[in-house]
Amino acid sequence: MNTTMQYDLENAWTISETAFQKDDQGKCEAILCLGNGYMGVRSSLEEHYTNQVRNLFVAGTYNQFDHAEVTELPNAADLTAMELRLDGEAFNLETGRTHHYNRSLDLKTAELSRNVRWESPKGKSARFDFRRFVSLAELHTLGQKVSVTPDVDADIYIKTGIDGTVTNTGVQHFSEGEKRFYDKKYMQFVQTTTQSEIDFVLTTGVQVTIDGEPAQAAPFIAMDRRQLYCTYTIPVKQGQTLEISKISYVATSHDLAYAHMTVKEMQAACLARLKEQYAKGYDALQAENAQKWDELVWSEIPITVESENKFDQLAIRFAQYHLQVMVPAHDARMSIAAKGLSGEGYKGHVFWDNEIFTLPYFTYTQPGVARSLCEYRYLSLPGAHKKAKENGYAGAMYPWESAGLKDGETTPVWGAADIVTGERTKIWSGFIQQHISADVAYGVWQYHMVTGDDDFMAKYGYEIIFDTAIFWASRLEHDESDGLYHINDVMGPDEYKEHVDDNAFTNYMAHWNIQKAMEQYTMLKTENQDIFDRLNQKLNLDAHMEAFAGVLGRIYLPLPREADQVLPQNKTYLDLKEIDLTKYKNQKNVGEMFREYNLEQVNEIQVSKQADVLILFLLLEHLFSLDVKKANFEYYEARTLHDSSLSLSTHAILAADMGDSTMASALFDRCAKIDLGENMKTSDAGIHTASIGGIWKTTVLGFGGVRMLDGKLRIHPALPDGWHRLHFYLYWQGQKLSVEITKGRVLVQNCTGTKPVTLSICGKVVTFQDEFDCICAKP
Amino acid sequence: MNTTMQYDLENAWTISETAFQKDDQGKCEAILCLGNGYMGVRSSLEEHYTNQVRNLFVAGTYNQFDHAEVTELPNAADLTAMELRLDGEAFNLETGRTHHYNRSLDLKTAELSRNVRWESPKGKSARFDFRRFVSLAELHTLGQKVSVTPDVDADIYIKTGIDGTVTNTGVQHFSEGEKRFYDKKYMQFVQTTTQSEIDFVLTTGVQVTIDGEPAQAAPFIAMDRRQLYCTYTIPVKQGQTLEISKISYVATSHDLAYAHMTVKEMQAACLARLKEQYAKGYDALQAENAQKWDELVWSEIPITVESENKFDQLAIRFAQYHLQVMVPAHDARMSIAAKGLSGEGYKGHVFWDNEIFTLPYFTYTQPGVARSLCEYRYLSLPGAHKKAKENGYAGAMYPWESAGLKDGETTPVWGAADIVTGERTKIWSGFIQQHISADVAYGVWQYHMVTGDDDFMAKYGYEIIFDTAIFWASRLEHDESDGLYHINDVMGPDEYKEHVDDNAFTNYMAHWNIQKAMEQYTMLKTENQDIFDRLNQKLNLDAHMEAFAGVLGRIYLPLPREADQVLPQNKTYLDLKEIDLTKYKNQKNVGEMFREYNLEQVNEIQVSKQADVLILFLLLEHLFSLDVKKANFEYYEARTLHDSSLSLSTHAILAADMGDSTMASALFDRCAKIDLGENMKTSDAGIHTASIGGIWKTTVLGFGGVRMLDGKLRIHPALPDGWHRLHFYLYWQGQKLSVEITKGRVLVQNCTGTKPVTLSICGKVVTFQDEFDCICAKP
């Protein structure tokens, strides 16, 4: 594939784009995006191009445009655009000649830079350097610096400001508020979301220097509809460097810090704060940002891989970078969206991707952040209750797509064109993809087991597990003919199978959820009367316990069929028609099958979008033998198109578990390349948080062999061929562990060392306070 | 000035763009726009460029986005975009090489065509021909045809459909409704305005042929958010021609024909109607369109100029073309917007531009259409009453900016940046530019005098004149000190003077309005008791008549000052500071003064945006002597920047009246070039209906010397040097007159010939039924 992507395989810190390709803008906008969990800025270029998608999102600020649409993360006014002209000719890589082009994201410093040598159509040339960051040190701050060094004397024209005409693919979420200039240097724009009534105050300051001296020219200031900007026309001599720095400050009335101010007070406070940041200047602010990245990530929880393919190290850092960018660690009222803050895809909604694919990283490496993500699910219980009630169930029925705390279900109802009928396809996930409630409970339970955070459980965790179990008990359908409880008319993880009965994953997870609730009930009743009484009063646990006990043993749990040990994904899957899937297994882009079949037809074929039975084996691995896992891996891998980014890492981990190093490596590589690969079309709607979480999961849980099993830590590495050393950190029960894996050896050190840890390493259960060095046969 | 515009001075029928300049797109989008009064389609190109403005407006379908904004004409989904690729490379005039480029609007056939020879960056070339029309024969129909003839065998990719992501500068006025395909050939998109709840149903059909034979390839159909489209990839051999034709049908639930259907019924009806149009094919549909243009305009009411500057003939046809495109002749619930249907400027609102600048054309040439425009003001009386009430006055206080019938005032409150304070400038017109109410009455009176349409007056016209007079009587302010009535704190036509007292234009027009009402009262009471009784009962005329009589003689009417005969524009104007205006009189773009002064400062200088006292001389010309007019022309022309498109034609007509042929010609030329000239930045927000009406006014009222004076027709030509012959048609009292003016002679023929007409030609009052041939000294 002809690609413009270049990966720094020497130091494994940078991802570069080596040429501008207008058709491929979405890729780099997303994978090179900047953010800090509070806000995300898509890396569209300073100059405008058609097909660009300019996004500035502030986490948690959902707005519903109208009743025909679901709530979504609104695209705030653009701060990054700059129009530049060289002696009247617009800097535009589609015109003139580009003699050099390089755009790089430095994962270590979280700074994006672009260096271009461009010659205008009339033959005037200049060097253009662009730098940009979103600060992890000061979450509201965005910095930009542009320098232009012309090869001849030239007038440089600059136009930059705040542009509130941007939309979410044509949907405008904001009412325009006040816009104004201060001192011909600072600009401020107020916009308010139309339904959720969140005020956004965007403030920016521009400074122009020539060879370090302030430029004399005063800007011309102007306002248009939803826009304000200043323009400069500055004569620059050959070899001089014109530098424009622009520091911006973003705040909203949804922010805890600003929630109690009037808009006028916010405007004043933001201007004051912007002035402070502006006074520090770009370089100092970026230094603070890089320093914070080092403190939180690169020095604190680095992952080191010595692999023959240096891309692996880069992929893992890429994953850690984006996991940090996407996570709203500052506020428990929000969680990780399916595309993080990198694009409009999935409208900023939170899926099970969080619990199953991204939460594990935080649970094991940043438990405080993981707690905040779990608290989000507690805080959004009102929405889960609302959904249960609307559907005639009890307890907490979590929305398939979750947004604001009280929104309930936010999955859109209509999707792509049905190529057979010409009508829109109905999206059933919001109605029938119900396993999410068990997934949430699982995430909470895993968080507790790994961290030992009893305070969280007391305040929030037990209640979530009880409340979801209550939902499941009300959801089960009793079948007179076999006397068992079934869960009919659902969608499992595999979204190519709608309206199925007894999806194995759903039934097992519902069973697990009720069982966990019953264990908790008994444990709390005997060990923690206070908590028990409070929750019993709130949820009427005694009554529910009786119901749980009445159903638990009679939930239908499908078993592997005798002949080949294949576990039926659902009641009918194994009887469906089989077709030759080779063409789609080798497809360039996901979903190519839908150019020939509609969903109704796909529903009748033995083909899966993503891991379904296999993810069950990963979450509840103690329930199934290795043989069963192997048989099913073989069966389902052949039938799985991996058309979802949630699929490959699960297959990779299972391949590692089963000792198939080649398959595991290949799947890991494909998983890493969902966003990072050479296909320039994958990431237009945003990066894939599930596969990014999956890179870490495959590395640490798969190759590192780390697993929490029934409350106990297990490390049983399975380094793939070509990996000579893997080193990472884990938090276990409050102790920070350093884990170093080389072929044949595992060295675990307790960096905290305040209490002994017990874990199973390569099959041996050991307890130690300082370090444990273990010879392992397998790795 | 470096320009890409080319005017056909041979036949004076086409306006062409000879090169694509991305920065200048707005100009041709607007001046080459297509429309039929029902809808307007801005002539943005098929392929997308940044800075493009794609507009499809349906007249009268106003929607208010939120309470912070005023209602506006919403930009409906785009039908015209087509992405074309030549062997994978996007057709894009910013890349590769353009060997030939010509885009022309044929005013005669109302068809837009573009011919391009383009070579891709990889060196493959093809001829691309584009044609487009909006049908005057079938108001809902839009046709497009594109042919591609590659110079080598090549795959041609086409993507086209319906794109509902377009906005009004970032404001989305629509909720997305159903979208679907029929037979993989027709597409339909439903969208509903968010506040006014008007359903738009857009239906389109695409046909692809190679050398006239249907292409075999089936399209791929797809939907995205607010979009649906089909794509084709078709191998075309060297020299073959691929032709794509796309016929679209636009309808709304606001249309009288569709108002009583459900959306589903509309969808079915529109699909059926589209299929009929589609079956006829592009060429037949365009032939119908051209035929209708000929019937309504070019054969019916052509204007012929034999001028040494052939541009004059083209300019007049350009004016007639746009007057037809802009006028919603089909429905009295709407009128002509300040930018017609050619751009988002002024939000589709109706100003006094209609009564004073565009209505006269229709009154004199298409009286049925003029009646519809006058009925609009009758139907919007509820809005005028609402505004009066809100402001504490009686009667009909027409909104400065008018939109829907019940909307009342729709002028936005905030404008451009104040360069001194950095804040937004407040727009006062909606509050204090009150002369509009008298202008509406004047337009109605003029319509009646010219057409003799007593039926209109009985039903609507008298009431408007009474109701506006009632407003003025309530608006007058009695001053104890001089015992007179004043009108204080207003803005006259000159918008550079806010909050002035006794604006001459306003006071005289208010006086005229009350006087006219009193004349009507007396006339109806004696001559038409039925109408009188009905209106007396409805408006309580007897009481108002007493009030009118009490104030009429005591309204303060400023007189020319003795020393120099200059009539003070307002109470303070002549005492304001004078500055050297040379720089601004020679400005390239309007409003350049505001780069140095804010409105508050401009308010204190003897400078006018536009004709103010002079427009008074035109409307009430019998009140002022030629000497007074000359003195004031000299005084105010020197102080008028013509920063408004409403200014030049008034000065041009007065110059013609005063016998200053050189000045009149120069001002006519400048007026014609507001849109048609070489300045590529004038028309971005849309064409200027007032200056387009002004082209006709200067030609017929100025050079032709046509005037309705006190109910009588006068023709006193003043052909400028270089004009050898001017021929036009007029309707006078139901008789169609042909007027031919050559130097020294006027020949008037009564084409209708059913009754005698009386008019004054060159000072002689004559009555004739067939024709009158007159030797005139002056022309």
GROMACS .gro file of C-alpha atoms in nm, chain A residues 459-682:
model
  224
  459LYS     CA    1  -2.004   0.376   4.830
  460TYR     CA    2  -2.076   0.266   4.475
  461GLY     CA    3  -1.958  -0.075   4.364
  462TYR     CA    4  -2.179  -0.317   4.554
  463GLU     CA    5  -2.483  -0.121   4.456
  464ILE     CA    6  -2.398  -0.144   4.084
  465ILE     CA    7  -2.354  -0.521   4.106
  466PHE     CA    8  -2.678  -0.563   4.299
  467ASP     CA    9  -2.873  -0.332   4.075
  468THR     CA   10  -2.760  -0.500   3.752
  469ALA     CA   11  -2.837  -0.842   3.899
  470ILE     CA   12  -3.185  -0.715   3.980
  471PHE     CA   13  -3.220  -0.616   3.618
  472TRP     CA   14  -3.112  -0.961   3.497
  473ALA     CA   15  -3.347  -1.142   3.730
  474SER     CA   16  -3.635  -0.935   3.589
  475ARG     CA   17  -3.512  -0.989   3.234
  476LEU     CA   18  -3.497  -1.369   3.236
  477GLU     CA   19  -3.774  -1.547   3.050
  478HIS     CA   20  -3.908  -1.869   3.191
  479ASP     CA   21  -3.971  -2.143   2.938
  480GLU     CA   22  -4.238  -2.389   3.042
  481SER     CA   23  -4.112  -2.655   2.803
  482ASP     CA   24  -3.767  -2.699   2.961
  483GLY     CA   25  -3.833  -2.530   3.292
  484LEU     CA   26  -3.530  -2.306   3.238
  485TYR     CA   27  -3.470  -1.934   3.216
  486HIS     CA   28  -3.370  -1.797   2.879
  487ILE     CA   29  -3.274  -1.461   2.743
  488ASN     CA   30  -3.440  -1.429   2.407
  489ASP     CA   31  -3.440  -1.170   2.130
  490VAL     CA   32  -3.104  -1.011   2.204
  491MET     CA   33  -2.789  -0.915   2.024
  492GLY     CA   34  -2.466  -1.054   2.165
  493PRO     CA   35  -2.128  -0.893   2.111
  494ASP     CA   36  -2.146  -1.010   1.747
  495GLU     CA   37  -2.353  -0.738   1.585
  496TYR     CA   38  -2.410  -0.938   1.268
  497LYS     CA   39  -2.663  -1.148   1.457
  498GLU     CA   40  -2.976  -0.961   1.553
  499HIS     CA   41  -3.273  -1.095   1.745
  500VAL     CA   42  -3.111  -1.416   1.864
  501ASP     CA   43  -3.209  -1.634   2.157
  502ASP     CA   44  -2.969  -1.758   2.423
  503ASN     CA   45  -2.656  -1.578   2.315
  504ALA     CA   46  -2.390  -1.768   2.510
  505PHE     CA   47  -2.201  -1.459   2.617
  506THR     CA   48  -2.513  -1.282   2.741
  507ASN     CA   49  -2.649  -1.581   2.930
  508TYR     CA   50  -2.319  -1.663   3.101
  509MET     CA   51  -2.255  -1.301   3.194
  510ALA     CA   52  -2.607  -1.258   3.331
  511HIS     CA   53  -2.554  -1.573   3.534
  512TRP     CA   54  -2.220  -1.444   3.658
  513ASN     CA   55  -2.377  -1.112   3.753
  514ILE     CA   56  -2.652  -1.268   3.962
  515GLN     CA   57  -2.406  -1.508   4.119
  516LYS     CA   58  -2.172  -1.221   4.210
  517ALA     CA   59  -2.462  -1.033   4.368
  518MET     CA   60  -2.553  -1.338   4.573
  519GLU     CA   61  -2.193  -1.377   4.693
  520GLN     CA   62  -2.185  -1.012   4.788
  521TYR     CA   63  -2.515  -1.038   4.968
  522THR     CA   64  -2.391  -1.318   5.182
  523MET     CA   65  -2.052  -1.161   5.241
  524LEU     CA   66  -2.191  -0.819   5.336
  525LYS     CA   67  -2.462  -0.962   5.554
  526THR     CA   68  -2.204  -1.149   5.756
  527GLU     CA   69  -1.905  -0.917   5.733
  528ASN     CA   70  -2.038  -0.566   5.694
  529GLN     CA   71  -2.376  -0.510   5.848
  530ASP     CA   72  -2.376  -0.132   5.797
  531ILE     CA   73  -2.333  -0.148   5.426
  532PHE     CA   74  -2.572  -0.438   5.404
  533ASP     CA   75  -2.845  -0.255   5.591
  534ARG     CA   76  -2.812   0.058   5.386
  535LEU     CA   77  -2.826  -0.129   5.056
  536ASN     CA   78  -3.093  -0.367   5.174
  537GLN     CA   79  -3.310  -0.073   5.261
  538LYS     CA   80  -3.238   0.107   4.937
  539LEU     CA   81  -3.273  -0.191   4.703
  540ASN     CA   82  -3.482  -0.435   4.904
  541LEU     CA   83  -3.206  -0.694   4.879
  542ASP     CA   84  -3.373  -0.958   5.090
  543ALA     CA   85  -3.657  -0.993   4.845
  544HIS     CA   86  -3.425  -0.992   4.548
  545MET     CA   87  -3.196  -1.249   4.708
  546GLU     CA   88  -3.484  -1.487   4.716
  547ALA     CA   89  -3.553  -1.427   4.349
  548PHE     CA   90  -3.183  -1.471   4.265
  549ALA     CA   91  -3.173  -1.799   4.447
  550GLY     CA   92  -3.482  -1.911   4.263
  551VAL     CA   93  -3.334  -1.856   3.918
  552LEU     CA   94  -2.958  -1.897   3.942
  553GLY     CA   95  -2.941  -2.270   3.897
  554ARG     CA   96  -3.193  -2.264   3.619
  555ILE     CA   97  -3.048  -2.009   3.379
  556TYR     CA   98  -2.986  -2.181   3.050
  557LEU     CA   99  -2.610  -2.195   2.992
  558PRO     CA  100  -2.529  -2.345   2.652
  559LEU     CA  101  -2.260  -2.612   2.652
  560PRO     CA  102  -2.011  -2.707   2.381
  561ARG     CA  103  -2.165  -2.957   2.143
  562GLU     CA  104  -2.025  -3.298   2.189
  563ALA     CA  105  -1.901  -3.368   1.840
  564ASP     CA  106  -1.651  -3.084   1.811
  565GLN     CA  107  -1.663  -2.893   2.140
  566VAL     CA  108  -1.800  -2.586   1.963
  567LEU     CA  109  -2.003  -2.365   2.193
  568PRO     CA  110  -2.306  -2.230   2.002
  569GLN     CA  111  -2.282  -1.851   1.988
  570ASN     CA  112  -2.659  -1.854   2.004
  571LYS     CA  113  -2.948  -2.091   1.958
  572THR     CA  114  -2.936  -2.098   1.577
  573TYR     CA  115  -2.585  -1.990   1.473
  574LEU     CA  116  -2.447  -2.338   1.411
  575ASP     CA  117  -2.737  -2.421   1.180
  576LEU     CA  118  -2.701  -2.117   0.960
  577LYS     CA  119  -2.588  -2.131   0.600
  578GLU     CA  120  -2.212  -2.129   0.541
  579ILE     CA  121  -2.057  -1.936   0.256
  580ASP     CA  122  -1.702  -1.887   0.133
  581LEU     CA  123  -1.576  -1.592   0.335
  582THR     CA  124  -1.226  -1.574   0.183
  583LYS     CA  125  -1.302  -1.252  -0.002
  584TYR     CA  126  -1.417  -1.078   0.314
  585LYS     CA  127  -1.143  -1.224   0.534
  586ASN     CA  128  -0.900  -1.057   0.290
  587GLN     CA  129  -1.093  -0.732   0.258
  588LYS     CA  130  -0.913  -0.399   0.256
  589ASN     CA  131  -1.179  -0.213   0.449
  590VAL     CA  132  -1.421  -0.337   0.709
  591GLY     CA  133  -1.781  -0.406   0.619
  592GLU     CA  134  -1.722  -0.485   0.254
  593MET     CA  135  -1.978  -0.765   0.280
  594PHE     CA  136  -2.249  -0.500   0.299
  595ARG     CA  137  -2.184  -0.399  -0.057
  596GLU     CA  138  -2.340  -0.735  -0.148
  597TYR     CA  139  -2.565  -0.837   0.138
  598ASN     CA  140  -2.797  -0.647   0.362
  599LEU     CA  141  -2.810  -0.710   0.735
  600GLU     CA  142  -3.111  -0.933   0.708
  601GLN     CA  143  -2.918  -1.161   0.475
  602VAL     CA  144  -2.599  -1.152   0.682
  603ASN     CA  145  -2.811  -1.253   0.981
  604GLU     CA  146  -2.870  -1.589   0.808
  605ILE     CA  147  -2.504  -1.673   0.743
  606GLN     CA  148  -2.240  -1.821   0.975
  607VAL     CA  149  -2.034  -1.506   0.983
  608SER     CA  150  -1.945  -1.291   1.282
  609LYS     CA  151  -1.849  -0.928   1.296
  610GLN     CA  152  -1.636  -0.975   1.604
  611ALA     CA  153  -1.531  -1.198   1.891
  612ASP     CA  154  -1.839  -1.321   2.074
  613VAL     CA  155  -1.790  -1.666   2.224
  614LEU     CA  156  -1.419  -1.588   2.251
  615ILE     CA  157  -1.464  -1.279   2.466
  616LEU     CA  158  -1.663  -1.498   2.702
  617PHE     CA  159  -1.359  -1.726   2.733
  618LEU     CA  160  -1.147  -1.425   2.824
  619LEU     CA  161  -1.379  -1.281   3.087
  620LEU     CA  162  -1.482  -1.609   3.245
  621GLU     CA  163  -1.180  -1.816   3.154
  622HIS     CA  164  -1.204  -2.055   3.450
  623LEU     CA  165  -1.532  -2.197   3.314
  624PHE     CA  166  -1.385  -2.349   2.999
  625SER     CA  167  -1.109  -2.597   2.932
  626LEU     CA  168  -0.816  -2.526   2.704
  627ASP     CA  169  -0.948  -2.784   2.460
  628VAL     CA  170  -1.283  -2.615   2.435
  629LYS     CA  171  -1.109  -2.284   2.384
  630LYS     CA  172  -0.891  -2.425   2.110
  631ALA     CA  173  -1.182  -2.586   1.927
  632ASN     CA  174  -1.383  -2.267   1.938
  633PHE     CA  175  -1.091  -2.047   1.841
  634GLU     CA  176  -1.048  -2.253   1.529
  635TYR     CA  177  -1.419  -2.254   1.453
  636TYR     CA  178  -1.497  -1.889   1.515
  637GLU     CA  179  -1.172  -1.732   1.394
  638ALA     CA  180  -1.253  -1.873   1.050
  639ARG     CA  181  -1.597  -1.713   1.063
  640THR     CA  182  -1.503  -1.378   1.218
  641LEU     CA  183  -1.439  -1.082   0.988
  642HIS     CA  184  -1.301  -0.860   1.263
  643ASP     CA  185  -1.519  -0.584   1.124
  644SER     CA  186  -1.517  -0.435   1.474
  645SER     CA  187  -1.215  -0.288   1.649
  646LEU     CA  188  -1.324  -0.486   1.956
  647SER     CA  189  -1.233  -0.814   1.799
  648LEU     CA  190  -0.865  -0.864   1.724
  649SER     CA  191  -0.717  -0.818   2.071
  650THR     CA  192  -0.944  -1.084   2.217
  651HIS     CA  193  -0.840  -1.333   1.952
  652ALA     CA  194  -0.476  -1.230   2.004
  653ILE     CA  195  -0.487  -1.288   2.378
  654LEU     CA  196  -0.655  -1.626   2.335
  655ALA     CA  197  -0.398  -1.724   2.073
  656ALA     CA  198  -0.126  -1.632   2.323
  657ASP     CA  199  -0.303  -1.829   2.596
  658MET     CA  200  -0.315  -2.129   2.368
  659GLY     CA  201   0.053  -2.098   2.288
  660ASP     CA  202   0.003  -2.002   1.922
  661SER     CA  203   0.273  -1.738   1.916
  662THR     CA  204   0.260  -1.680   1.540
  663MET     CA  205  -0.113  -1.627   1.535
  664ALA     CA  206  -0.093  -1.409   1.847
  665SER     CA  207   0.177  -1.190   1.693
  666ALA     CA  208  -0.009  -1.157   1.367
  667LEU     CA  209  -0.332  -1.060   1.541
  668PHE     CA  210  -0.148  -0.816   1.770
  669ASP     CA  211   0.005  -0.652   1.466
  670ARG     CA  212  -0.332  -0.621   1.295
  671CYS     CA  213  -0.486  -0.484   1.612
  672ALA     CA  214  -0.210  -0.221   1.644
  673LYS     CA  215  -0.255  -0.126   1.281
  674ILE     CA  216  -0.627  -0.056   1.299
  675ASP     CA  217  -0.529   0.304   1.362
  676LEU     CA  218  -0.155   0.300   1.321
  677GLY     CA  219  -0.136   0.099   1.001
  678GLU     CA  220  -0.101   0.194   0.641
  679ASN     CA  221  -0.469   0.190   0.553
  680MET     CA  222  -0.540   0.561   0.535
  681LYS     CA  223  -0.916   0.524   0.563
  682THR     CA  224  -0.960   0.351   0.898
   0.00000   0.00000   0.00000
